[in-house]
Coordinates of C-alpha atoms (C1' of nucleotides) in Angstrom, one line a residue:
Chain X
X1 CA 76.7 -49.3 86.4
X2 CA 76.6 -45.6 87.7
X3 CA 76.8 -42.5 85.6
X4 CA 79.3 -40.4 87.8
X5 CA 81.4 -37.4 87.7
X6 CA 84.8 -37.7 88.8
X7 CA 86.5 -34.4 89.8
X8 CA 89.9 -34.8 87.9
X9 CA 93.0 -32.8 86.6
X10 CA 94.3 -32.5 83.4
X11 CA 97.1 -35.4 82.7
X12 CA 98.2 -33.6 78.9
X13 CA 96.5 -36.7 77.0
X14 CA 93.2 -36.0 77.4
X15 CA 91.2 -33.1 76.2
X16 CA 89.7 -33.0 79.7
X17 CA 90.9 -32.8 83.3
X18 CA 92.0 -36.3 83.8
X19 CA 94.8 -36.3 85.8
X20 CA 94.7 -38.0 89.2
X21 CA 91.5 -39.7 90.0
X22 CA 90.7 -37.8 92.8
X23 CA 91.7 -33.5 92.8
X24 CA 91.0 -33.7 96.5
X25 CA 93.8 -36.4 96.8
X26 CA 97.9 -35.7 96.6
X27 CA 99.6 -36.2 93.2
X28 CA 101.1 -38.8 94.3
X29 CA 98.9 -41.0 92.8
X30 CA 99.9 -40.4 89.7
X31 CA 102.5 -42.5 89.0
X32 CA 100.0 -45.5 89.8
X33 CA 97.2 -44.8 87.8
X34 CA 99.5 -44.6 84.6
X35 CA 99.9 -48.1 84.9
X36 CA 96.1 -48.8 85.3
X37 CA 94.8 -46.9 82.7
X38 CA 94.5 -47.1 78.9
X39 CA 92.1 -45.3 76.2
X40 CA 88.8 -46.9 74.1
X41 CA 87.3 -45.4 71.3
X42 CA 84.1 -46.1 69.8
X43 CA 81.9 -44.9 66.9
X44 CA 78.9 -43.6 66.4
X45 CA 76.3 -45.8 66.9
X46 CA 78.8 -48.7 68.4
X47 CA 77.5 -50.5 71.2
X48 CA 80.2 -50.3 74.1
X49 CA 78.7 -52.9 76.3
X50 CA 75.8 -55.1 76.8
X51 CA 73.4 -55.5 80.4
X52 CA 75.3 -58.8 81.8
X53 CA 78.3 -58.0 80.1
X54 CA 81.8 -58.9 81.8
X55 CA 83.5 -55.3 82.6
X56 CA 87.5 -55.7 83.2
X57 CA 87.4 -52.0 83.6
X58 CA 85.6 -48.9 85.0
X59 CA 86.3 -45.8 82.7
X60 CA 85.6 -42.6 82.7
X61 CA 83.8 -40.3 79.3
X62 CA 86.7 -38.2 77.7
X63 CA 85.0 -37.2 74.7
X64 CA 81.4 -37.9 72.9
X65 CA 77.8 -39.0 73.9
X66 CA 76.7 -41.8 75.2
X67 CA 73.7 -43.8 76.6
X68 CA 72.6 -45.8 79.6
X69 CA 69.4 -47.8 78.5
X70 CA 67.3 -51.0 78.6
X71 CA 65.4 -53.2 76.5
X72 CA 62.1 -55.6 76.7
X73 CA 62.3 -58.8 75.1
X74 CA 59.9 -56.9 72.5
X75 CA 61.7 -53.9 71.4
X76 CA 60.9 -51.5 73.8
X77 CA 63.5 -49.6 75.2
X78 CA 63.9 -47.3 77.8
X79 CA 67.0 -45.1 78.4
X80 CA 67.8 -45.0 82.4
X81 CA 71.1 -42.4 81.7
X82 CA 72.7 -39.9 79.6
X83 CA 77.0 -40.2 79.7
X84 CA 78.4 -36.9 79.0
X85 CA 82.3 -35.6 79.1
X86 CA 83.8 -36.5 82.7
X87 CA 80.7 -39.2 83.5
X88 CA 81.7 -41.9 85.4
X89 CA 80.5 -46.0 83.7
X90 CA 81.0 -49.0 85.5
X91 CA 81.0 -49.9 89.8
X92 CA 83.1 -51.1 91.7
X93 CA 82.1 -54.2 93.2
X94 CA 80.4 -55.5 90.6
X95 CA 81.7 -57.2 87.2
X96 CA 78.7 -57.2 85.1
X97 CA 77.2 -54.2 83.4
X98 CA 73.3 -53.7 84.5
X99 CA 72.4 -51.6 81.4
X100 CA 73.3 -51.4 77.5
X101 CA 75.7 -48.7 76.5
X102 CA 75.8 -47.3 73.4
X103 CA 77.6 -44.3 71.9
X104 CA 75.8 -41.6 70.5
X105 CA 78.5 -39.5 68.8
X106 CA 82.3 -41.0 69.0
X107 CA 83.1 -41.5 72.2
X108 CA 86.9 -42.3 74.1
X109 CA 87.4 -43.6 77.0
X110 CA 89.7 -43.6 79.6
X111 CA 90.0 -47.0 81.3
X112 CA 90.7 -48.3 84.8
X113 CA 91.3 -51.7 85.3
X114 CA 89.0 -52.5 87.6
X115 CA 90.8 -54.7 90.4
X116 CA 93.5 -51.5 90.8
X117 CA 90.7 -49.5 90.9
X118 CA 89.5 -50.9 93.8
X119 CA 92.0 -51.3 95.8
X120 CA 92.9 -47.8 94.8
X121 CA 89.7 -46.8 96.3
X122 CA 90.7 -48.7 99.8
X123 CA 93.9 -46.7 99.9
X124 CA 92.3 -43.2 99.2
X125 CA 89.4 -42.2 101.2
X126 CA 88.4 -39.3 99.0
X127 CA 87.7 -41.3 96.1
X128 CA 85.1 -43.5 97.5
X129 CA 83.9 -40.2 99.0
X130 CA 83.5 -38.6 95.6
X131 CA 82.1 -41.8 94.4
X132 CA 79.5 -41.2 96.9
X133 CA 78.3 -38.0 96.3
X134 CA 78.3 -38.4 92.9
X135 CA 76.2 -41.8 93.1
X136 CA 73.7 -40.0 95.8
X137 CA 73.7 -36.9 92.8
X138 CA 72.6 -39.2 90.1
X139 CA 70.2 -40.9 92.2
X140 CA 68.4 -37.5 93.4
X141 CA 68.0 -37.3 89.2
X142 CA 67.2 -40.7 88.4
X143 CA 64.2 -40.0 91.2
X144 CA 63.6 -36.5 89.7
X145 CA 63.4 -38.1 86.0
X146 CA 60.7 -40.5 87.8
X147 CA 58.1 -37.8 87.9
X148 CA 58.8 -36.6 84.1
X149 CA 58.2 -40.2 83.1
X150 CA 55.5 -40.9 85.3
X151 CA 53.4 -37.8 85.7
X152 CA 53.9 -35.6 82.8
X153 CA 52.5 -35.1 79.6
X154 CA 54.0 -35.4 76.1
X155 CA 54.9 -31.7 75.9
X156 CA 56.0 -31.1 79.6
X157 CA 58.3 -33.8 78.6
X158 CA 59.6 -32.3 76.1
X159 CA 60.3 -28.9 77.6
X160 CA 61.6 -31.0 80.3
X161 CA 64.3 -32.6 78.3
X162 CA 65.5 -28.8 76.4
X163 CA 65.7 -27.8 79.4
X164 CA 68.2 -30.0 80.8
X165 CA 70.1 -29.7 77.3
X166 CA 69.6 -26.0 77.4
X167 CA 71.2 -26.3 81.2
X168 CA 74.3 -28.3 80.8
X169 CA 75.3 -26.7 77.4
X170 CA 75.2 -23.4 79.5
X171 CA 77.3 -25.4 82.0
X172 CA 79.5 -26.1 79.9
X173 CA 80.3 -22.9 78.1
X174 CA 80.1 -21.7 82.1
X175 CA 77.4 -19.4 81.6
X176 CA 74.0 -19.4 83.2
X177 CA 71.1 -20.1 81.1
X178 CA 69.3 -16.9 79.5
X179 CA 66.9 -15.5 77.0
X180 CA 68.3 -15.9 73.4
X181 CA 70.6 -18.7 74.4
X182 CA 71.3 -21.7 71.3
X183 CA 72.3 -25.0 71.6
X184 CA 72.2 -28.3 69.8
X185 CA 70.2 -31.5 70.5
X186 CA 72.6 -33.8 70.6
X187 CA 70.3 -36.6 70.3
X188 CA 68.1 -38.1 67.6
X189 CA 64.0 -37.7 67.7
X190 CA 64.3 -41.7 68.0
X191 CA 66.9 -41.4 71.4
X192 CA 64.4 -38.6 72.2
X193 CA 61.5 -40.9 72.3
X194 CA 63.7 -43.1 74.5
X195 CA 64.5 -41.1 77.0
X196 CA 61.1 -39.3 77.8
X197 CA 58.9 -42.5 77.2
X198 CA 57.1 -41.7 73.7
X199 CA 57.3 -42.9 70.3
X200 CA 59.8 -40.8 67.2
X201 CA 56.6 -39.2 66.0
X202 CA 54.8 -37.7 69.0
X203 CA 58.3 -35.9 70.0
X204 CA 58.4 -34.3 66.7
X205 CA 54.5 -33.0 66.8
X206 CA 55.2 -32.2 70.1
X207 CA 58.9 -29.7 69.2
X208 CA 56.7 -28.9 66.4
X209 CA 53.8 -27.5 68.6
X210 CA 56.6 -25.8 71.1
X211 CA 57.9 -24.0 67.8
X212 CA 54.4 -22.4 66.3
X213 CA 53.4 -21.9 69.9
X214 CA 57.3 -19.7 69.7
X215 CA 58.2 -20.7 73.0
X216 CA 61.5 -22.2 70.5
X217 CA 62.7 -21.3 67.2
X218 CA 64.5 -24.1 65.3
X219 CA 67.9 -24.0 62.7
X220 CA 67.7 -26.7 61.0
X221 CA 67.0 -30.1 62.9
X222 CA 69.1 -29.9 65.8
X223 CA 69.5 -26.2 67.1
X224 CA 66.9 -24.8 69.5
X225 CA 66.9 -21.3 70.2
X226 CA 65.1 -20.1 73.2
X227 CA 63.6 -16.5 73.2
X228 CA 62.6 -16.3 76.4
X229 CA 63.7 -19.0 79.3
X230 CA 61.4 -18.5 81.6
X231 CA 58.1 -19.5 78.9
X232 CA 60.2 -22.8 78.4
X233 CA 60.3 -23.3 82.0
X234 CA 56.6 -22.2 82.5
X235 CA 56.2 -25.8 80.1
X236 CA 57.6 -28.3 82.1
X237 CA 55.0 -28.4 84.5
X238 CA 57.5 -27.7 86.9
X239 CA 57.5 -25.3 90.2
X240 CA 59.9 -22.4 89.5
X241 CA 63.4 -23.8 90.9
X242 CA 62.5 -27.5 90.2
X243 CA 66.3 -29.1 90.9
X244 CA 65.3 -31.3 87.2
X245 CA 69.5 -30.1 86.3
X246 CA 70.8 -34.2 85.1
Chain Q
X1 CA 68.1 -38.3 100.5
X2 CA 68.5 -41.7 99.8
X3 CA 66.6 -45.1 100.7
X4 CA 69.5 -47.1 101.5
X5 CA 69.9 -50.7 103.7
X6 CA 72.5 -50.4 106.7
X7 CA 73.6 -53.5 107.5
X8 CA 73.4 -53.1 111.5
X9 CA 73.9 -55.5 114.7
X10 CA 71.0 -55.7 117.2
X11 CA 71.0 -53.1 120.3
X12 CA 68.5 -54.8 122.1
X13 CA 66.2 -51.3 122.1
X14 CA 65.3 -51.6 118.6
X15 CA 63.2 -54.9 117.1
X16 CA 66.1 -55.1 114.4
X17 CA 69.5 -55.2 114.1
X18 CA 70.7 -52.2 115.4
X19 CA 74.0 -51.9 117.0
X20 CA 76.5 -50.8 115.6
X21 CA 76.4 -48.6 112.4
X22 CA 78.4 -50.9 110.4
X23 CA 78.7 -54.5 110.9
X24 CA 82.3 -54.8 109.5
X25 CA 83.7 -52.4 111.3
X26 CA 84.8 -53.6 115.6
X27 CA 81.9 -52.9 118.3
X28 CA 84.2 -49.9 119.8
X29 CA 81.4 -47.2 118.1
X30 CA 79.1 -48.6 120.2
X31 CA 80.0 -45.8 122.8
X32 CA 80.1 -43.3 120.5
X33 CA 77.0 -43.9 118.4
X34 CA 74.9 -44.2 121.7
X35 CA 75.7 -40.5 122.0
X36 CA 74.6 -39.4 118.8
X37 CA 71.3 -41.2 118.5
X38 CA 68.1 -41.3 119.4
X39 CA 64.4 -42.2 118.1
X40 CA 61.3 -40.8 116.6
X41 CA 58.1 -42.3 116.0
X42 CA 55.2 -41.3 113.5
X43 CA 52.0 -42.2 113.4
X44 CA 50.2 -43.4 109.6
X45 CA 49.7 -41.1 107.0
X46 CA 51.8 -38.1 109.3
X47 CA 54.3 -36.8 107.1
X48 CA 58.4 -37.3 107.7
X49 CA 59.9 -34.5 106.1
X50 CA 58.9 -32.2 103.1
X51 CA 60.9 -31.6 100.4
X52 CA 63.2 -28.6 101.5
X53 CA 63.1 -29.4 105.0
X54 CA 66.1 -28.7 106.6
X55 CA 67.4 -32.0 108.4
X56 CA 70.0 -32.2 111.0
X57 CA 69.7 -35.9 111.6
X58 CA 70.1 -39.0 109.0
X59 CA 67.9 -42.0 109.7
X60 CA 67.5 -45.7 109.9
X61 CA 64.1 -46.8 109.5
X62 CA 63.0 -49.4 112.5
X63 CA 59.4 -50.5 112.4
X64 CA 56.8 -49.7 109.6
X65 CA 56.9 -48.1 106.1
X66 CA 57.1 -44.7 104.5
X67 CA 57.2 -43.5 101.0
X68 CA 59.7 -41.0 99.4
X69 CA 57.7 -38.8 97.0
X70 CA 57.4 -35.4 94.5
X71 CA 54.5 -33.4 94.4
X72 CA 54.0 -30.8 90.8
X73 CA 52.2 -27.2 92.0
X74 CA 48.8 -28.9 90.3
X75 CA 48.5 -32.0 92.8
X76 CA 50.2 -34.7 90.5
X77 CA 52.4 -36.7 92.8
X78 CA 54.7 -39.5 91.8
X79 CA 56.1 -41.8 94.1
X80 CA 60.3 -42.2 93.6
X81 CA 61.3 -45.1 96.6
X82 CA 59.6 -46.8 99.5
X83 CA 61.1 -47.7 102.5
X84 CA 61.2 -50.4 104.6
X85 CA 62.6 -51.5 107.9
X86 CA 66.5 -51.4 107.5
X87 CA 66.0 -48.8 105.0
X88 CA 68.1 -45.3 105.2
X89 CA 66.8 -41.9 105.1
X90 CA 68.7 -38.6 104.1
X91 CA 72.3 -38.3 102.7
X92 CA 75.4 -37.1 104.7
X93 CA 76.6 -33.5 103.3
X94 CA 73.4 -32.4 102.5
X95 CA 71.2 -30.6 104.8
X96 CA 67.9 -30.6 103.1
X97 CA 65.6 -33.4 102.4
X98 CA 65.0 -33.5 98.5
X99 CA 61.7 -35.6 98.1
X100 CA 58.8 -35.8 100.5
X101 CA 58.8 -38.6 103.0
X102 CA 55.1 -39.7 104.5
X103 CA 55.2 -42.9 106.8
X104 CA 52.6 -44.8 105.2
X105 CA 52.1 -47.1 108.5
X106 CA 53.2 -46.2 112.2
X107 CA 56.8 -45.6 111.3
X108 CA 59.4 -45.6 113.9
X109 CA 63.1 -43.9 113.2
X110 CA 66.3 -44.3 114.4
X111 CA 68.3 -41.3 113.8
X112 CA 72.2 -40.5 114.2
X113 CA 73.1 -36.6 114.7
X114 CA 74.1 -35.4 111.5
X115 CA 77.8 -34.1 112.2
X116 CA 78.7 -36.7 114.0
X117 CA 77.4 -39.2 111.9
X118 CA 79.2 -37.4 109.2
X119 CA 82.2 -37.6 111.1
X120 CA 82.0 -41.5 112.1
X121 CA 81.7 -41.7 108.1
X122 CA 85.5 -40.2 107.5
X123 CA 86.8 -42.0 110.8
X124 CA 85.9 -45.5 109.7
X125 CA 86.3 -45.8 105.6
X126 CA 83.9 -49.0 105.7
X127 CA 80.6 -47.5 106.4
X128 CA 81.1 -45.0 103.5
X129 CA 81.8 -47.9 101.4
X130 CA 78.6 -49.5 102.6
X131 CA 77.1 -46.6 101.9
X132 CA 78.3 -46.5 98.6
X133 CA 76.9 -49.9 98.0
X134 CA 73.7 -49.4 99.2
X135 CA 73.6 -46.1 97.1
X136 CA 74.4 -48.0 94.0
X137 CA 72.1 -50.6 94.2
X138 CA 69.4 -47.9 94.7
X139 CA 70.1 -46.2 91.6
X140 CA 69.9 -49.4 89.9
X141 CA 66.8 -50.3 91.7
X142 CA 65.4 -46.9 90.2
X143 CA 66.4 -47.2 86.6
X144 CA 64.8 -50.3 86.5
X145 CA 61.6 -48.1 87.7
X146 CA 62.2 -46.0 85.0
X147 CA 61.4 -48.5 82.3
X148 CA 58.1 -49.5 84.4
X149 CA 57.4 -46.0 84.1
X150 CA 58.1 -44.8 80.6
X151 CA 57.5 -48.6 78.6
X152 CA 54.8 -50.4 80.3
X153 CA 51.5 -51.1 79.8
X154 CA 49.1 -50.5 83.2
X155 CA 48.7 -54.5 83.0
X156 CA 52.5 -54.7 83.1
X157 CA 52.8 -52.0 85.9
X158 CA 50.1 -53.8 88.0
X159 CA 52.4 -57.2 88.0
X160 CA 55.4 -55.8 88.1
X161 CA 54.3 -54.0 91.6
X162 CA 52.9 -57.1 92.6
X163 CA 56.0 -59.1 92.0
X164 CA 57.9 -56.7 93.8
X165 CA 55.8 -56.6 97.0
X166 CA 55.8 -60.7 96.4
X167 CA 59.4 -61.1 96.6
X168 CA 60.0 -58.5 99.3
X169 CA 57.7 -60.4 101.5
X170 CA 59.3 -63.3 100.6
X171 CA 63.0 -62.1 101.2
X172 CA 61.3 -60.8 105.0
X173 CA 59.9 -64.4 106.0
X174 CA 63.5 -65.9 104.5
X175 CA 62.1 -68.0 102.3
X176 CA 62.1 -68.3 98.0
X177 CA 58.8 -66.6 96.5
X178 CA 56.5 -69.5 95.5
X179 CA 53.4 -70.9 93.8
X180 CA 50.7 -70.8 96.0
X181 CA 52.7 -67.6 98.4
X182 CA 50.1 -65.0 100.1
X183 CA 51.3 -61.3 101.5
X184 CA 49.6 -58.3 101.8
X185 CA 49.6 -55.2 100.1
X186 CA 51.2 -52.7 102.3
X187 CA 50.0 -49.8 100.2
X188 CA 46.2 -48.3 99.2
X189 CA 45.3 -48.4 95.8
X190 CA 46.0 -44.3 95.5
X191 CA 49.2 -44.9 97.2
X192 CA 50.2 -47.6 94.3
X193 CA 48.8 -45.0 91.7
X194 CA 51.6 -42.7 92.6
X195 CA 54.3 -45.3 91.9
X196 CA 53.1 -46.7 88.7
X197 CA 52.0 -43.6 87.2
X198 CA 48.2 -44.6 86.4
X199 CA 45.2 -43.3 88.1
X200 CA 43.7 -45.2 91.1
X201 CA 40.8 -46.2 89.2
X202 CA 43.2 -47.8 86.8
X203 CA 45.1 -49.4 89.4
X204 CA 41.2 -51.2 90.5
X205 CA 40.6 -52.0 86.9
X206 CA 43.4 -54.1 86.1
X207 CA 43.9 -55.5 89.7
X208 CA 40.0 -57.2 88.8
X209 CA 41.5 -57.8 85.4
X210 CA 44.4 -59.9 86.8
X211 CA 41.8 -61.1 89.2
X212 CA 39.1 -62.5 86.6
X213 CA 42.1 -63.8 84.7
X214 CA 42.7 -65.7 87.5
X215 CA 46.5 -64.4 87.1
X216 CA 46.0 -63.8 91.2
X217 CA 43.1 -64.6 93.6
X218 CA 42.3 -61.3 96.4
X219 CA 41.0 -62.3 100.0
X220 CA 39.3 -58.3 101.2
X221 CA 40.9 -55.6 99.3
X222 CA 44.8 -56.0 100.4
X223 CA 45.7 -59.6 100.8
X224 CA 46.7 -61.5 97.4
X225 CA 47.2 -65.1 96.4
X226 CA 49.1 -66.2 93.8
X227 CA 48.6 -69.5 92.5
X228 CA 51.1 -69.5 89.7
X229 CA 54.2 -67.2 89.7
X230 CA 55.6 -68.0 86.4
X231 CA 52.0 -66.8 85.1
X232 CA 52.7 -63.7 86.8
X233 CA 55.9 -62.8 86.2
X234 CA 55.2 -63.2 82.3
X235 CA 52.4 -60.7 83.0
X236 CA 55.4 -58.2 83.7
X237 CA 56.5 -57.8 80.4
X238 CA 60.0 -58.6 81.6
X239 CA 62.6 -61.3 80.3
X240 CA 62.5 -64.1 82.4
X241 CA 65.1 -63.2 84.9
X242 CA 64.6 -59.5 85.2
X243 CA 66.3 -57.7 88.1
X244 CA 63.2 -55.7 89.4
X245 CA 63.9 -56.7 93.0
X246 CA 63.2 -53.3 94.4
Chain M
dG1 C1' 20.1 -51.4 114.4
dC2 C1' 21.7 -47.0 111.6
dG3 C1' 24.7 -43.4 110.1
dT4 C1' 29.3 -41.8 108.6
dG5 C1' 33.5 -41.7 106.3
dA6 C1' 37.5 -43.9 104.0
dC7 C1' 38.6 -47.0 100.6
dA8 C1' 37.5 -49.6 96.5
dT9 C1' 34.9 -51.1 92.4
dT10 C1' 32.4 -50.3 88.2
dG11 C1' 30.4 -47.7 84.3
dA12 C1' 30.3 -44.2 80.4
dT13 C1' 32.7 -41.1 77.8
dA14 C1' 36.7 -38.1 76.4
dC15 C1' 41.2 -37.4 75.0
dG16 C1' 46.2 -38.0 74.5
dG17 C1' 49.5 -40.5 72.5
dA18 C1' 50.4 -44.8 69.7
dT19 C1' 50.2 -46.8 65.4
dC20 C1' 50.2 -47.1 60.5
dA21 C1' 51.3 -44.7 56.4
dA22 C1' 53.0 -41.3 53.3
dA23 C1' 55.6 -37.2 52.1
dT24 C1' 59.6 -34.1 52.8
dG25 C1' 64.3 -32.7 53.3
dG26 C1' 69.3 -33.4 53.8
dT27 C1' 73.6 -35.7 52.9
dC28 C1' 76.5 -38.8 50.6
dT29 C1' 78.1 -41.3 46.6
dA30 C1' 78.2 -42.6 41.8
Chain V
dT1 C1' 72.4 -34.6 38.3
dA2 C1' 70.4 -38.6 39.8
dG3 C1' 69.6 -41.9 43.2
dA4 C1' 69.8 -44.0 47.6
dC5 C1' 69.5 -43.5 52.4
dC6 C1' 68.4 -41.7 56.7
dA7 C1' 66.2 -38.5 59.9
dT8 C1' 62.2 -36.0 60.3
dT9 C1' 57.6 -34.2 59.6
dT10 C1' 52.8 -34.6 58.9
dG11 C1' 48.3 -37.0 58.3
dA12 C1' 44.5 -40.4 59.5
dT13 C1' 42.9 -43.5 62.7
dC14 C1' 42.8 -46.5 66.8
dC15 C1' 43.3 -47.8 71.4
dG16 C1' 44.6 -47.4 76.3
dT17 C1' 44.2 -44.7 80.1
dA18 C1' 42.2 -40.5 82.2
dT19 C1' 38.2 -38.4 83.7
dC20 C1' 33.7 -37.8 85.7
dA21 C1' 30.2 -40.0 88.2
dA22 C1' 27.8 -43.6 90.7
dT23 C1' 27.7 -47.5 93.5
dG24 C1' 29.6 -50.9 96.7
dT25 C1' 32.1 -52.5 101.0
dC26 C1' 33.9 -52.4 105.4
dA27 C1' 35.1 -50.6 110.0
dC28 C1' 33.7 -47.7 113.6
dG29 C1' 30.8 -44.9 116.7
dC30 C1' 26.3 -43.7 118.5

DNA sequence: GCGTGACATTGATACGGATCAAATGGTCTA
DNA sequence: TAGACCATTTGATCCGTATCAATGTCACGC
């Protein structure tokens, strides 16, 4: 199971680039992947596959939220990954999935059949190559999320996770971060918990605290406005450039 | 960077197997990878590389261990991979070395040219798809860290690290971890602080508690007995077949 | 033998986050 | 408008791990 980004074009079905697998490779391709792939959807809240599941296919996120976690026999669950737009699931090479995947908002995806896949893979260098650097990228984050989990306190973890939100809504909207800028959470306080290795409540005393201390205003539940960038940063515990982008 | 196993042939200068980059691929690279490499030695507790070091060499690691690690401006470290014999260092198309690496024994290298390693990589498709593999697994490998690190109790971390070590040991001497099995711990009791997230004095507590629960028996400080594995393995918290084979 | 220094253990206490519990607010439906 | 339901906030208390401090153990050199 890997959370990657492919580098694809636009094929006219999706809302995203999503043409050929590879933009580095010649269109040729084309005509074979339309055989290979179809489209999932999912709800809200739907589980899309379970760790040890059989996976036919390795798809790619076209629309919606999803998440990359674990469970202990007892209930406690840890999430490992965060599926965004253009975020890779599945490997090749292996036919189970490792972790639970679950969709946060609706979620479509766009489908390869997995054998095809592979042997599309083979044929075109550049694809494993992308598949490389995107695997080596999340890993570098998976290692940098190590130290949030590990080392940091509730509200460095916190200012932690904004700023990652904060960083790819700016990427997004392709604009830099800045003082002033709004964005939504897109997750609950309970997937928040999940993520950063706390329980529901202590992430909401702890936003709470970031929002009388005004390094954040709030609208609502979900949107975070950030006065001033640089006195969220100064929270993370982080050294100025920290590389903490996911 | 990444910490990645290279399946390699012997070349008769280094203790493992160490000929040829990749062992799918035909022994005609012999020629050219004795051109591009070369080795480096360190002795215990030197340091590798720093994070932001600029690198123009990837490496294999020969003899001893190291450990990959991040450092926050205050002195809290957290460890993020450890690497073993056979293990990979650094990451082709990147020229500067994200996490510290420290060789925790005497740690001897065997390093390719960057460039030319890069270019060996595009020339013969299967080592990037080793690569790939490896790369894969090791993200795995750390997202099963990540629930040690955000869910478990320091009981749970203590015998989850043990277990690790256990079966790594085991996998070394080729034979199934066992009741009864003795290895050593390669690391200090600081040194396994920084991977678990716990103090070291927490780390001593609850190795005495899993001592005096006669969970494991110690002979000095580093060498551990354990009588019963299924009695340790349900100190990890996991499920019964848990994939924490780091 | 006796220091010396690195590593490890053990004890006393403080504090951060978990836990249990209750209240608040928002959205949807009847 | 009322009621039900869910996410969230807030409060009171408890517990696990950190922190600070002292002691113990072993290897090595003189």
């Amino acid at each position: 199971m890997g959370s990657l980004h492919l580098d694809l074009k636009d094929c006219g079905q999706c809302p995203i680039r999503h043409r050929a697998v590879c933009s580095r490779c010649e269109p040729d391709e084309l005509e074979v992947l339309e055989d290979i792939k179809y489209y999932r959807s999912y709800e809200a809240g739907q589980p899309i596959l379970w760790a040890g599941d059989h996976m036919e296919f390795v798809a790619s996120v076209v629309t919606g939220i999803a998440t990359l976690s674990q469970t202990m026999e007892d209930g406690r669950t840890q999430m490992v990954g965060l599926l965004l737009p253009s975020d890779f699931i599945g490997r090749p090479g292996r036919e189970t999935a490792a972790f639970d995947v679950v969709a946060v908002s609706d979620v479509t995806l766009c489908c390869f059949r997995r054998k095809p896949f592979e042997h599309l893979m083979t044929s075109t260098p550049h694809i494993g190559q992308r598949l490389l650097e995107m695997t080596l990228d999340e890993l570098d984050s998976a290692r940098d999320w190590m130290l949030v989990l590990g080392r940091k306190t509730a509200r460095e973890k916190i200012a932690s996770l904004l700023l990652i939100v904060a960083r790819r809504d700016a990427l997004l909207r392709k604009q830099l971060p800045s003082d002033g800028m709004i964005f939504d959470l897109p997750l609950t306080r309970e997937a928040m918990s999940n993520y950063l290795g706390l329980t529901l409540e202590t992430v909401s005393r702890q936003i709470s605290a970031l929002r009388k201390a005004e390094i954040i205003q709030l609208e609502g539940k979900r949107r975070v406005i950030v006065p001033d960038l640089e006195a969220l940063i100064s929270e993370t515990g982080d050294d100025v450039d920290g590389g903490l982008i996911v």
